[in-house]
Amino acid sequence: GENVEQHPSTLSVQEGDSAVIKCTYSDSASNYFPWYKQELGKRPQLIIDIRSNVGEKKDQRIAVTLNKTAKHFSLHITETQPEDSAVYFCAASMGNTDKLIFGTGTRLQVFP
Amino acid sequence: EAGVAQSPRYKIIEKRQSVAFWCNPISGHATLYWYQQILGQGPKLLIQFQNNGVVDDSQLPKDRFSAERLKGVDSTLKIQPAKLEDSAVYLCASSLVWQTNTEAFFGQGTRLTVV
């Protein structure tokens, strides 16, 4: 079945540094890749997404890249700030079902 | 717009008891998901509805879990009987249109503790 692997499970960076989180997916039919941020005790919230017809997308300090051949996609956060500290989840979805499968999460800590 | 509403926020039950969770999706959203999120893990899809029909329930433990979405709006998820390993946050999410990969909006979740 569909599977999404996410690495690393934890990531600590100094404020101002960049952070990169990587995911791989198993189903080549996946065509939508959202990233969610979940703060402690709160609901997951979408921060950026990318569709399979695009290789890269950027929104201010956040960017996502997609390599369909390798079935990899990554989240890049530049100029990290303490408020970026949270758990980040990648996900993959197939267009014909909208079935949204999540990765295991990355706990990002940004130290001042 | 109003978000996805879930109730209750917290529930503590003894093993072998039954429990039900309720979800009211964003108005007009056709797709509704129930996820189980065990502490420290990613959300695991339990069941997905398109209006009032089931699209996917392959990960739903059907011997104890059941879900329905009457009239294609509100949904309930039931566990009967509960086991200790069911302790988790149960998240409901909805998205606007099926088969177009639109954003899924999550509710606050119901934190279930089975003792």
mmCIF file of C-alpha atoms in Angstrom:
data_model
loop_
_atom_site.group_PDB
_atom_site.id
_atom_site.type_symbol
_atom_site.label_atom_id
_atom_site.label_comp_id
_atom_site.label_asym_id
_atom_site.label_seq_id
_atom_site.Cartn_x
_atom_site.Cartn_y
_atom_site.Cartn_z
ATOM 1 C CA GLY A 1 0.000 0.000 0.000
ATOM 2 C CA GLU A 2 0.940 3.644 0.047
ATOM 3 C CA ASN A 3 3.726 4.657 2.404
ATOM 4 C CA VAL A 4 5.447 7.931 3.227
ATOM 5 C CA GLU A 5 8.793 7.970 5.010
ATOM 6 C CA GLN A 6 10.092 11.123 6.670
ATOM 7 C CA HIS A 7 13.548 12.084 7.940
ATOM 8 C CA PRO A 8 14.906 13.209 10.296
ATOM 9 C CA SER A 9 12.620 12.531 13.241
ATOM 10 C CA THR A 10 14.169 15.414 15.195
ATOM 11 C CA LEU A 11 16.075 18.457 14.017
ATOM 12 C CA SER A 12 17.710 21.166 16.107
ATOM 13 C CA VAL A 13 19.002 24.351 14.520
ATOM 14 C CA GLN A 14 20.223 27.735 15.631
ATOM 15 C CA GLU A 15 18.011 30.698 14.915
ATOM 16 C CA GLY A 16 18.795 32.043 11.462
ATOM 17 C CA ASP A 17 20.026 28.724 10.106
ATOM 18 C CA SER A 18 18.213 26.671 7.480
ATOM 19 C CA ALA A 19 16.293 23.460 8.093
ATOM 20 C CA VAL A 20 15.584 20.699 5.595
ATOM 21 C CA ILE A 21 13.128 17.838 6.036
ATOM 22 C CA LYS A 22 12.951 15.030 3.504
ATOM 23 C CA CYS A 23 10.202 12.596 2.538
ATOM 24 C CA THR A 24 9.879 9.708 0.157
ATOM 25 C CA TYR A 25 6.673 8.140 -1.094
ATOM 26 C CA SER A 26 5.980 4.716 -2.472
ATOM 27 C CA ASP A 27 3.058 5.162 -4.856
ATOM 28 C CA SER A 28 4.054 6.664 -8.193
ATOM 29 C CA ALA A 29 0.422 7.710 -8.734
ATOM 30 C CA SER A 30 0.708 10.258 -5.906
ATOM 31 C CA ASN A 31 0.293 13.737 -7.314
ATOM 32 C CA TYR A 32 -0.258 16.109 -4.389
ATOM 33 C CA PHE A 33 2.208 16.727 -1.570
ATOM 34 C CA PRO A 34 1.184 19.006 1.317
ATOM 35 C CA TRP A 35 3.229 19.915 4.374
ATOM 36 C CA TYR A 36 1.559 20.481 7.718
ATOM 37 C CA LYS A 37 2.837 22.181 10.865
ATOM 38 C CA GLN A 38 1.525 21.002 14.231
ATOM 39 C CA GLU A 39 2.263 22.972 17.367
ATOM 40 C CA LEU A 40 1.979 21.241 20.719
ATOM 41 C CA GLY A 41 -1.630 20.395 21.503
ATOM 42 C CA LYS A 42 -2.934 22.025 18.348
ATOM 43 C CA ARG A 43 -4.353 20.837 15.055
ATOM 44 C CA PRO A 44 -2.156 20.271 11.978
ATOM 45 C CA GLN A 45 -2.210 23.273 9.662
ATOM 46 C CA LEU A 46 -1.156 23.439 6.033
ATOM 47 C CA ILE A 47 1.932 25.552 5.425
ATOM 48 C CA ILE A 48 2.708 24.762 1.792
ATOM 49 C CA ASP A 49 1.813 22.223 -0.857
ATOM 50 C CA ILE A 50 3.046 21.156 -4.271
ATOM 51 C CA ARG A 51 1.488 19.272 -7.139
ATOM 52 C CA SER A 52 3.231 16.766 -9.357
ATOM 53 C CA ASN A 53 3.356 19.079 -12.376
ATOM 54 C CA VAL A 54 5.642 21.484 -10.485
ATOM 55 C CA GLY A 55 9.233 20.903 -9.358
ATOM 56 C CA GLU A 56 9.545 23.670 -6.797
ATOM 57 C CA LYS A 57 7.355 26.128 -4.938
ATOM 58 C CA LYS A 58 8.331 28.945 -2.599
ATOM 59 C CA ASP A 59 6.421 31.029 -0.098
ATOM 60 C CA GLN A 60 8.579 33.563 1.742
ATOM 61 C CA ARG A 61 10.954 31.564 3.965
ATOM 62 C CA ILE A 62 9.442 28.200 3.073
ATOM 63 C CA ALA A 63 10.073 26.180 -0.084
ATOM 64 C CA VAL A 64 9.227 22.690 -1.227
ATOM 65 C CA THR A 65 10.950 20.681 -3.937
ATOM 66 C CA LEU A 66 9.706 17.566 -5.685
ATOM 67 C CA ASN A 67 11.644 14.901 -7.576
ATOM 68 C CA LYS A 68 9.042 12.637 -9.166
ATOM 69 C CA THR A 69 11.600 10.276 -10.649
ATOM 70 C CA ALA A 70 13.130 9.543 -7.268
ATOM 71 C CA LYS A 71 9.797 9.925 -5.466
ATOM 72 C CA HIS A 72 11.333 12.430 -3.062
ATOM 73 C CA PHE A 73 10.086 15.763 -1.809
ATOM 74 C CA SER A 74 11.610 18.139 0.693
ATOM 75 C CA LEU A 75 10.702 21.104 2.868
ATOM 76 C CA HIS A 76 13.216 23.914 3.191
ATOM 77 C CA ILE A 77 12.911 26.606 5.846
ATOM 78 C CA THR A 78 15.379 29.464 5.668
ATOM 79 C CA GLU A 79 16.232 32.044 8.328
ATOM 80 C CA THR A 80 14.570 29.928 10.991
ATOM 81 C CA GLN A 81 12.915 31.629 13.956
ATOM 82 C CA PRO A 82 11.943 30.245 17.386
ATOM 83 C CA GLU A 83 8.281 30.300 16.333
ATOM 84 C CA ASP A 84 9.128 27.760 13.623
ATOM 85 C CA SER A 85 9.576 25.204 16.429
ATOM 86 C CA ALA A 86 6.884 22.539 15.929
ATOM 87 C CA VAL A 87 6.316 19.107 14.441
ATOM 88 C CA TYR A 88 6.212 19.067 10.645
ATOM 89 C CA PHE A 89 4.428 16.360 8.668
ATOM 90 C CA CYS A 90 4.706 15.626 5.001
ATOM 91 C CA ALA A 91 1.887 13.865 3.196
ATOM 92 C CA ALA A 92 1.107 12.388 -0.198
ATOM 93 C CA SER A 93 -2.222 12.077 -1.938
ATOM 94 C CA MET A 94 -3.472 10.413 -5.091
ATOM 95 C CA GLY A 95 -5.751 12.369 -7.361
ATOM 96 C CA ASN A 96 -8.202 9.602 -8.043
ATOM 97 C CA THR A 97 -8.940 9.006 -4.364
ATOM 98 C CA ASP A 98 -7.713 12.067 -2.411
ATOM 99 C CA LYS A 99 -6.410 9.516 0.106
ATOM 100 C CA LEU A 100 -3.981 11.558 2.215
ATOM 101 C CA ILE A 101 -1.146 9.555 3.789
ATOM 102 C CA PHE A 102 1.121 11.223 6.341
ATOM 103 C CA GLY A 103 4.765 10.774 7.226
ATOM 104 C CA THR A 104 5.910 10.104 10.769
ATOM 105 C CA GLY A 105 6.780 13.721 11.533
ATOM 106 C CA THR A 106 9.880 15.805 12.271
ATOM 107 C CA ARG A 107 10.218 17.694 15.530
ATOM 108 C CA LEU A 108 12.009 20.941 14.713
ATOM 109 C CA GLN A 109 13.568 22.965 17.526
ATOM 110 C CA VAL A 110 14.960 26.399 16.787
ATOM 111 C CA PHE A 111 17.227 27.734 19.524
ATOM 112 C CA PRO A 112 17.603 31.491 19.988
ATOM 113 C CA GLU B 1 -15.334 30.542 7.577
ATOM 114 C CA ALA B 2 -16.013 28.295 10.547
ATOM 115 C CA GLY B 3 -13.543 25.485 11.026
ATOM 116 C CA VAL B 4 -13.966 21.756 11.544
ATOM 117 C CA ALA B 5 -15.685 21.152 14.869
ATOM 118 C CA GLN B 6 -15.074 18.066 16.980
ATOM 119 C CA SER B 7 -16.428 16.931 20.301
ATOM 120 C CA PRO B 8 -15.659 16.015 22.936
ATOM 121 C CA ARG B 9 -12.158 17.453 23.315
ATOM 122 C CA TYR B 10 -11.147 14.900 25.898
ATOM 123 C CA LYS B 11 -12.468 11.507 26.937
ATOM 124 C CA ILE B 12 -11.273 9.006 29.503
ATOM 125 C CA ILE B 13 -12.819 5.542 29.506
ATOM 126 C CA GLU B 14 -12.019 2.130 30.863
ATOM 127 C CA LYS B 15 -11.006 -0.652 28.516
ATOM 128 C CA ARG B 16 -13.913 -2.603 27.052
ATOM 129 C CA GLN B 17 -16.177 0.440 27.288
ATOM 130 C CA SER B 18 -17.544 2.139 24.195
ATOM 131 C CA VAL B 19 -17.019 5.717 23.055
ATOM 132 C CA ALA B 20 -18.208 7.945 20.228
ATOM 133 C CA PHE B 21 -16.681 11.016 18.637
ATOM 134 C CA TRP B 22 -18.486 13.613 16.590
ATOM 135 C CA CYS B 23 -17.273 15.782 13.725
ATOM 136 C CA ASN B 24 -18.908 18.655 11.898
ATOM 137 C CA PRO B 25 -16.894 19.520 8.784
ATOM 138 C CA ILE B 26 -16.644 22.892 7.105
ATOM 139 C CA SER B 27 -19.881 23.685 5.316
ATOM 140 C CA GLY B 28 -19.886 22.424 1.748
ATOM 141 C CA HIS B 29 -16.868 20.166 2.129
ATOM 142 C CA ALA B 30 -17.492 16.898 0.330
ATOM 143 C CA THR B 31 -14.590 14.843 1.672
ATOM 144 C CA LEU B 32 -14.271 13.921 5.334
ATOM 145 C CA TYR B 33 -11.394 12.032 6.951
ATOM 146 C CA TRP B 34 -10.907 10.426 10.345
ATOM 147 C CA TYR B 35 -7.311 10.026 11.495
ATOM 148 C CA GLN B 36 -5.811 8.378 14.568
ATOM 149 C CA GLN B 37 -2.707 10.110 15.915
ATOM 150 C CA ILE B 38 -0.816 8.167 18.561
ATOM 151 C CA LEU B 39 1.563 10.271 20.633
ATOM 152 C CA GLY B 40 4.761 10.956 18.717
ATOM 153 C CA GLN B 41 3.474 9.566 15.433
ATOM 154 C CA GLY B 42 1.938 10.927 12.259
ATOM 155 C CA PRO B 43 -1.818 10.858 11.646
ATOM 156 C CA LYS B 44 -2.973 7.443 10.424
ATOM 157 C CA LEU B 45 -5.970 7.441 8.097
ATOM 158 C CA LEU B 46 -8.841 5.361 9.474
ATOM 159 C CA ILE B 47 -11.642 6.169 7.052
ATOM 160 C CA GLN B 48 -12.416 8.588 4.236
ATOM 161 C CA PHE B 49 -15.888 9.646 3.109
ATOM 162 C CA GLN B 50 -16.983 11.320 -0.099
ATOM 163 C CA ASN B 51 -20.320 12.883 0.820
ATOM 164 C CA ASN B 52 -22.020 9.981 2.650
ATOM 165 C CA GLY B 53 -20.161 7.164 0.887
ATOM 166 C CA VAL B 54 -16.995 5.423 2.074
ATOM 167 C CA VAL B 55 -14.000 5.925 -0.234
ATOM 168 C CA ASP B 56 -11.416 4.105 1.878
ATOM 169 C CA ASP B 57 -11.620 2.224 5.171
ATOM 170 C CA SER B 58 -8.744 -0.188 4.639
ATOM 171 C CA GLN B 59 -7.020 0.852 7.903
ATOM 172 C CA LEU B 60 -10.155 0.855 10.055
ATOM 173 C CA PRO B 61 -10.192 -2.000 12.624
ATOM 174 C CA LYS B 62 -13.702 -3.022 11.702
ATOM 175 C CA ASP B 63 -14.103 -5.492 14.545
ATOM 176 C CA ARG B 64 -14.245 -2.571 16.985
ATOM 177 C CA PHE B 65 -14.375 0.692 15.034
ATOM 178 C CA SER B 66 -17.299 1.995 13.017
ATOM 179 C CA ALA B 67 -18.038 5.316 11.370
ATOM 180 C CA GLU B 68 -20.893 6.905 9.533
ATOM 181 C CA ARG B 69 -21.615 10.143 7.785
ATOM 182 C CA LEU B 70 -25.343 10.541 7.565
ATOM 183 C CA LYS B 71 -26.649 12.980 4.956
ATOM 184 C CA GLY B 72 -23.079 13.700 3.874
ATOM 185 C CA VAL B 73 -22.480 16.276 6.599
ATOM 186 C CA ASP B 74 -21.710 15.353 10.233
ATOM 187 C CA SER B 75 -19.855 12.183 11.048
ATOM 188 C CA THR B 76 -19.465 9.951 14.077
ATOM 189 C CA LEU B 77 -16.667 7.520 14.866
ATOM 190 C CA LYS B 78 -17.344 4.799 17.416
ATOM 191 C CA ILE B 79 -15.101 2.382 19.240
ATOM 192 C CA GLN B 80 -16.663 -0.641 20.910
ATOM 193 C CA PRO B 81 -15.054 -2.165 22.907
ATOM 194 C CA ALA B 82 -12.046 0.063 23.509
ATOM 195 C CA LYS B 83 -8.548 -1.282 24.103
ATOM 196 C CA LEU B 84 -5.599 0.345 25.836
ATOM 197 C CA GLU B 85 -3.850 0.776 22.474
ATOM 198 C CA ASP B 86 -6.723 2.954 21.239
ATOM 199 C CA SER B 87 -5.411 5.790 23.400
ATOM 200 C CA ALA B 88 -4.685 8.531 20.879
ATOM 201 C CA VAL B 89 -5.935 11.796 19.445
ATOM 202 C CA TYR B 90 -8.693 11.288 16.885
ATOM 203 C CA LEU B 91 -8.583 13.973 14.238
ATOM 204 C CA CYS B 92 -11.315 14.805 11.798
ATOM 205 C CA ALA B 93 -10.481 16.690 8.604
ATOM 206 C CA SER B 94 -12.452 17.872 5.600
ATOM 207 C CA SER B 95 -11.686 19.124 2.133
ATOM 208 C CA LEU B 96 -13.809 20.949 -0.383
ATOM 209 C CA VAL B 97 -13.854 18.916 -3.553
ATOM 210 C CA TRP B 98 -13.049 15.287 -4.234
ATOM 211 C CA GLN B 99 -10.359 14.223 -6.701
ATOM 212 C CA THR B 100 -8.811 17.648 -6.984
ATOM 213 C CA ASN B 101 -6.264 17.473 -4.144
ATOM 214 C CA THR B 102 -7.389 20.471 -2.154
ATOM 215 C CA GLU B 103 -6.278 21.418 1.330
ATOM 216 C CA ALA B 104 -7.535 19.269 4.172
ATOM 217 C CA PHE B 105 -8.598 21.318 7.202
ATOM 218 C CA PHE B 106 -8.293 19.647 10.585
ATOM 219 C CA GLY B 107 -10.369 19.887 13.713
ATOM 220 C CA GLN B 108 -8.835 20.244 17.183
ATOM 221 C CA GLY B 109 -9.162 16.536 17.766
ATOM 222 C CA THR B 110 -10.489 14.363 20.567
ATOM 223 C CA ARG B 111 -7.898 13.053 22.990
ATOM 224 C CA LEU B 112 -8.940 9.571 24.104
ATOM 225 C CA THR B 113 -7.346 7.897 27.099
ATOM 226 C CA VAL B 114 -8.228 4.253 27.737
ATOM 227 C CA VAL B 115 -7.350 3.047 31.239
#
